[in-house]
XYZ file of C-alpha atoms in Angstrom:
368
model
C 20.490 -15.000 -15.075
C 20.335 -16.245 -11.536
C 20.770 -13.871 -8.620
C 23.122 -14.154 -5.715
C 21.678 -15.839 -2.665
C 21.022 -13.426 0.207
C 23.970 -12.798 2.481
C 23.905 -12.058 6.185
C 25.874 -8.802 5.980
C 24.194 -5.816 7.564
C 26.664 -3.306 6.091
C 24.612 -0.162 5.403
C 24.100 0.922 1.807
C 22.182 3.679 0.052
C 20.291 3.444 -3.242
C 19.279 6.637 -5.037
C 15.624 7.229 -5.876
C 16.583 7.666 -9.530
C 18.198 4.227 -9.591
C 15.264 2.705 -7.707
C 12.847 3.942 -10.362
C 15.130 2.688 -13.129
C 15.206 -0.762 -11.496
C 11.408 -0.795 -11.428
C 11.200 0.060 -15.110
C 13.825 -2.485 -16.104
C 12.170 -5.244 -14.075
C 8.664 -4.531 -15.398
C 9.617 -4.071 -19.051
C 8.297 -6.607 -21.527
C 5.596 -7.977 -19.245
C 2.595 -6.712 -21.168
C 2.112 -3.316 -19.540
C 1.459 -0.507 -22.008
C 3.271 2.756 -21.288
C 0.476 4.387 -19.281
C 0.055 1.232 -17.171
C 3.800 0.952 -16.599
C 3.967 4.584 -15.496
C 1.204 4.129 -12.912
C 2.644 0.884 -11.543
C 6.105 2.442 -11.202
C 4.666 5.626 -9.675
C 2.784 3.581 -7.082
C 5.920 1.659 -6.097
C 8.046 4.808 -5.961
C 5.398 6.717 -3.984
C 5.714 4.129 -1.231
C 9.495 3.853 -1.543
C 10.023 7.605 -1.371
C 7.911 7.936 1.778
C 9.410 5.007 3.645
C 6.429 2.665 3.202
C 8.976 0.020 2.261
C 6.673 -2.969 2.645
C 4.815 -1.584 -0.396
C 7.832 -0.220 -2.248
C 10.825 -1.432 -4.230
C 11.993 -4.049 -1.736
C 8.507 -5.241 -0.827
C 6.212 -5.190 -3.858
C 8.348 -5.141 -7.024
C 9.449 -8.821 -7.097
C 5.900 -9.995 -6.452
C 4.485 -7.703 -9.145
C 7.008 -9.045 -11.669
C 6.245 -12.659 -10.778
C 2.479 -12.157 -10.987
C 2.699 -10.428 -14.364
C 5.022 -13.092 -15.754
C 2.864 -15.955 -14.474
C -0.314 -14.466 -15.923
C -1.979 -14.008 -12.561
C -2.162 -10.282 -13.333
C -3.604 -9.645 -16.800
C -2.698 -6.158 -18.078
C -4.587 -6.575 -21.363
C -7.929 -7.069 -19.599
C -10.118 -3.937 -19.595
C -11.930 -2.688 -16.507
C -15.634 -3.481 -16.831
C -18.423 -1.122 -15.721
C -21.119 -3.247 -14.079
C -23.371 -0.460 -12.816
C -23.150 3.317 -12.862
C -25.238 6.057 -11.312
C -24.662 9.791 -11.054
C -22.433 9.600 -7.984
C -21.680 5.875 -7.798
C -20.197 3.079 -9.859
C -19.509 -0.620 -9.466
C -16.666 -2.038 -11.533
C -15.020 -5.365 -12.296
C -11.239 -5.081 -12.281
C -11.068 -8.134 -14.554
C -7.833 -9.362 -12.923
C -5.834 -6.415 -14.261
C -2.924 -4.659 -12.502
C -4.063 -3.343 -9.125
C -2.450 0.109 -9.450
C -3.971 0.860 -12.852
C -7.426 -0.328 -11.783
C -7.245 1.706 -8.584
C -6.055 4.882 -10.307
C -8.885 4.598 -12.850
C -11.489 4.011 -10.142
C -10.250 6.842 -7.915
C -10.227 9.237 -10.864
C -13.797 8.184 -11.662
C -14.836 8.898 -8.072
C -13.143 12.307 -8.280
C -14.925 13.142 -11.538
C -18.285 12.211 -10.041
C -17.580 14.247 -6.904
C -16.631 17.268 -9.025
C -20.066 17.148 -10.626
C -22.315 15.784 -7.881
C -20.461 16.553 -4.634
C -19.723 12.935 -3.749
C -18.277 10.103 -5.792
C -18.125 6.489 -4.605
C -16.706 3.604 -6.625
C -16.450 -0.053 -5.595
C -14.354 -2.519 -7.595
C -14.276 -6.321 -7.419
C -11.899 -8.896 -8.931
C -8.674 -6.963 -8.391
C -4.999 -7.506 -7.581
C -2.696 -5.886 -5.007
C -2.541 -2.102 -5.487
C 0.359 -1.135 -3.221
C -0.011 1.785 -0.812
C -3.621 2.990 -0.478
C -2.539 6.597 0.076
C -1.160 6.762 -3.478
C -4.773 6.878 -4.663
C -6.235 8.961 -1.839
C -3.858 11.865 -2.580
C -5.131 12.053 -6.156
C -8.154 13.908 -4.749
C -6.090 16.746 -3.266
C -5.523 18.696 -6.495
C -9.296 18.826 -6.973
C -10.096 20.351 -3.548
C -11.464 16.995 -2.497
C -11.068 14.581 0.387
C -10.038 11.124 -0.766
C -10.793 7.928 1.165
C -9.557 4.525 -0.007
C -10.078 1.004 1.337
C -9.103 -2.457 0.164
C -9.797 -5.945 1.429
C -7.239 -8.728 1.132
C -6.628 -12.394 1.810
C -7.670 -13.782 5.231
C -4.490 -13.650 7.288
C -5.880 -11.640 10.211
C -7.757 -13.228 13.095
C -10.964 -11.624 14.359
C -10.747 -10.245 17.883
C -10.679 -13.248 20.204
C -10.014 -15.689 17.343
C -6.962 -17.684 16.329
C -7.523 -18.244 12.609
C -7.461 -15.898 9.662
C -10.834 -14.592 8.520
C -10.091 -10.984 7.538
C -7.375 -9.307 5.514
C -4.999 -6.556 6.585
C -7.712 -4.344 5.033
C -6.005 -0.936 4.804
C -7.714 2.443 5.100
C -6.283 5.709 3.821
C -7.456 9.298 3.699
C -6.053 12.482 2.202
C -7.403 15.862 3.334
C -6.515 19.155 1.628
C -5.373 22.084 3.732
C -4.325 25.688 3.224
C -0.837 26.801 4.217
C -0.065 23.461 5.872
C 0.824 20.203 4.195
C -2.242 18.031 3.546
C -3.231 15.401 6.073
C -2.459 11.931 4.711
C -3.166 8.764 6.684
C -2.534 5.180 5.588
C -2.795 2.167 7.881
C -3.522 -1.518 7.862
C -6.352 -2.427 10.213
C -4.168 -5.304 11.369
C -1.500 -4.666 13.990
C 0.968 -4.390 11.118
C 1.042 -4.842 7.367
C 1.857 -8.351 6.177
C 4.825 -6.867 4.331
C 6.388 -5.826 7.633
C 6.305 -9.445 8.821
C 7.917 -10.551 5.555
C 10.569 -7.838 5.879
C 11.402 -8.889 9.450
C 11.633 -12.504 8.307
C 14.031 -11.581 5.486
C 16.185 -9.611 7.905
C 16.052 -12.230 10.652
C 14.602 -9.667 13.053
C 12.046 -10.284 15.828
C 8.617 -8.687 15.660
C 6.856 -6.888 18.524
C 4.588 -8.913 20.750
C 0.980 -8.263 19.786
C 1.524 -8.356 16.040
C 0.759 -12.022 15.438
C -0.066 -15.502 16.707
C 1.788 -18.670 15.724
C 0.098 -21.672 14.106
C -1.059 -22.912 17.532
C -2.672 -19.576 18.373
C 0.020 -18.383 20.785
C 1.484 -14.852 20.732
C 4.887 -14.807 19.039
C 7.807 -12.496 18.335
C 9.237 -14.840 15.685
C 8.544 -13.558 12.168
C 8.790 -17.052 10.691
C 6.249 -18.406 13.159
C 4.021 -15.412 12.440
C 4.053 -16.183 8.724
C 2.783 -19.665 9.536
C 0.166 -18.248 11.896
C -2.085 -15.207 11.754
C -1.851 -11.468 12.220
C -3.818 -9.723 14.942
C -6.120 -6.718 14.461
C -4.748 -3.364 15.572
C -6.056 -2.076 18.896
C -7.997 -5.264 19.570
C -11.727 -4.969 18.973
C -11.358 -1.471 17.489
C -9.201 -2.549 14.578
C -11.376 -5.626 14.197
C -14.471 -3.476 13.757
C -12.755 -1.286 11.165
C -11.511 -4.342 9.262
C -15.079 -5.636 9.022
C -16.198 -2.254 7.647
C -13.490 -2.399 4.981
C -14.564 -5.898 3.946
C -18.172 -4.753 3.615
C -17.492 -1.526 1.692
C -14.845 -3.101 -0.523
C -16.036 -6.669 -0.958
C -19.778 -6.848 -0.354
C -20.640 -3.471 -1.899
C -18.591 -4.314 -4.990
C -20.260 -7.687 -5.358
C -16.851 -9.199 -4.682
C -15.401 -11.679 -2.237
C -15.311 -11.173 1.540
C -13.540 -12.765 4.475
C -12.428 -16.367 3.995
C -13.702 -16.410 0.404
C -10.816 -14.157 -0.678
C -8.068 -16.484 -1.995
C -4.746 -16.573 -0.165
C -2.060 -14.554 -1.931
C 0.051 -17.728 -2.070
C -2.540 -19.457 -4.259
C -2.144 -19.632 -8.037
C -5.503 -18.263 -9.142
C -6.983 -14.763 -9.146
C -6.395 -12.712 -6.007
C -10.038 -11.714 -5.773
C -9.418 -8.488 -3.845
C -11.893 -5.600 -3.859
C -11.413 -1.828 -3.548
C -13.534 1.104 -2.386
C -12.945 4.756 -3.289
C -14.769 7.788 -1.906
C -14.244 11.390 -2.996
C -15.860 14.331 -1.193
C -15.854 17.653 -3.031
C -15.148 20.327 -0.420
C -16.938 23.235 -2.194
C -20.111 21.143 -2.306
C -20.151 21.502 1.499
C -18.269 24.684 2.381
C -16.090 27.334 0.747
C -12.621 25.931 0.087
C -10.897 28.844 1.832
C -13.018 28.425 4.957
C -12.417 24.680 5.015
C -8.670 25.174 4.601
C -8.621 27.712 7.436
C -10.292 25.237 9.763
C -8.000 22.365 8.792
C -4.940 24.589 9.225
C -6.228 25.587 12.654
C -6.631 21.964 13.652
C -3.117 21.164 12.447
C -1.747 24.112 14.422
C -3.528 22.920 17.574
C -2.098 19.437 17.121
C 1.416 20.763 16.611
C 1.142 22.959 19.693
C 0.001 20.130 21.962
C 2.414 19.514 24.831
C 4.542 16.440 24.016
C 4.209 13.411 26.268
C 7.186 11.868 28.028
C 9.520 10.348 25.463
C 8.375 12.631 22.648
C 9.952 15.885 21.484
C 7.042 17.055 19.319
C 3.582 16.151 18.066
C 3.270 15.325 14.378
C 0.152 15.118 12.218
C -0.832 12.329 9.804
C 1.467 12.313 6.786
C 4.227 14.339 8.411
C 6.556 11.412 9.238
C 6.355 10.201 5.637
C 7.079 13.691 4.270
C 10.193 13.910 6.409
C 11.358 10.532 5.173
C 10.729 11.655 1.582
C 12.795 14.812 2.076
C 15.628 12.805 3.580
C 15.585 10.172 0.860
C 15.711 12.820 -1.874
C 19.203 13.734 -0.699
C 20.459 10.619 1.085
C 18.818 7.877 -0.962
C 17.001 4.771 0.264
C 18.721 3.128 3.229
C 19.328 -0.589 2.784
C 21.911 -3.245 3.634
C 24.023 -5.720 1.692
C 21.720 -8.505 2.855
C 18.546 -6.703 1.798
C 20.043 -5.773 -1.576
C 21.166 -9.375 -2.188
C 17.717 -10.603 -1.201
C 16.076 -8.205 -3.675
C 18.346 -9.455 -6.456
C 17.592 -13.046 -5.516
C 13.820 -12.501 -5.602
C 13.981 -10.532 -8.862
C 16.113 -13.263 -10.405
C 13.642 -15.897 -9.275
C 10.928 -13.853 -11.018
C 12.889 -13.869 -14.286
C 14.602 -10.464 -14.194
C 18.125 -10.061 -15.614
C 19.737 -9.216 -12.295
C 23.200 -8.876 -13.833
C 21.843 -5.837 -15.663
C 20.426 -4.507 -12.398
C 23.644 -5.146 -10.501
C 25.935 -3.638 -13.143
C 23.919 -0.460 -13.659
C 22.313 0.347 -10.338
C 24.345 -1.071 -7.458
C 23.856 0.935 -4.236
C 26.747 2.807 -2.677
C 28.107 2.527 0.826
C 26.071 4.687 3.184
C 27.841 7.781 4.470
């Protein structure tokens, strides 16, 4: 059934996390994912949704995932191939399978190697979009390990001083275990923003901050539509640029995959050609877990006790803003608007989902 066209209403709504997960499962059913694959894909989407990483959650990733599974661009029946394996390293071919299931497998392999040898590093070529990188980094925490995850992507980011796309948004994430404190969890694009944030602003008709992107002529722009026709900028100028290059090397080159302009644009019809890199560091291979946790807790305490700058009421540590969002969304649901909800239905309908079933069972309520 066809979906309603997006409206322009900004009336606030709230969608429960339970309903959001049910929408994911309904939309992804019958697309070739076996149960364990479906669970991981849904968990990855809900991880981002719960923590407010909405560009990689229900409203950002789900319609694209459905479309790519239905079109055959993502091939869930294809097994991950082991190309080379050493004691603490492995190089894999994702074989065009679902990004989240490939990434979870590879991160778990890195964790297993780190448990035995102290360090585990796995590089994977020939992959699809995996959602939020931190979803995989945090898998290391239950094993007293530090998890580091990187991914290259299609060339929509200009190099520092350039005006054409050569690099991807190339995210980096880490997860660090602690003691009495919450773990440190960091997840950023090395571009000034994630591409999904530009798409979200475009859907909402909102301007973007200056410094996020250039238009097609290479001029700075605050227009999300012009930004989508142009290129993103690296975060922090040459600093983000340097990190993005590192991600492309560790993910693409080390995996024997594609780098830079060789990575196909996400708008193309063929394989995405993305590559991933996963690193797990086993804490007890370096230092006693209790001693490590004490030091990390001390660092977190020092950060919290830092005097706030003008305009700030407190100092937070990596992962803390997302945890607060998650706590709020558990009780208040996911904030959205009539326009955003209608747009989601429209995109799901365009991808072949029965949106009448979605609308009748899981419609959001008016926000309180």
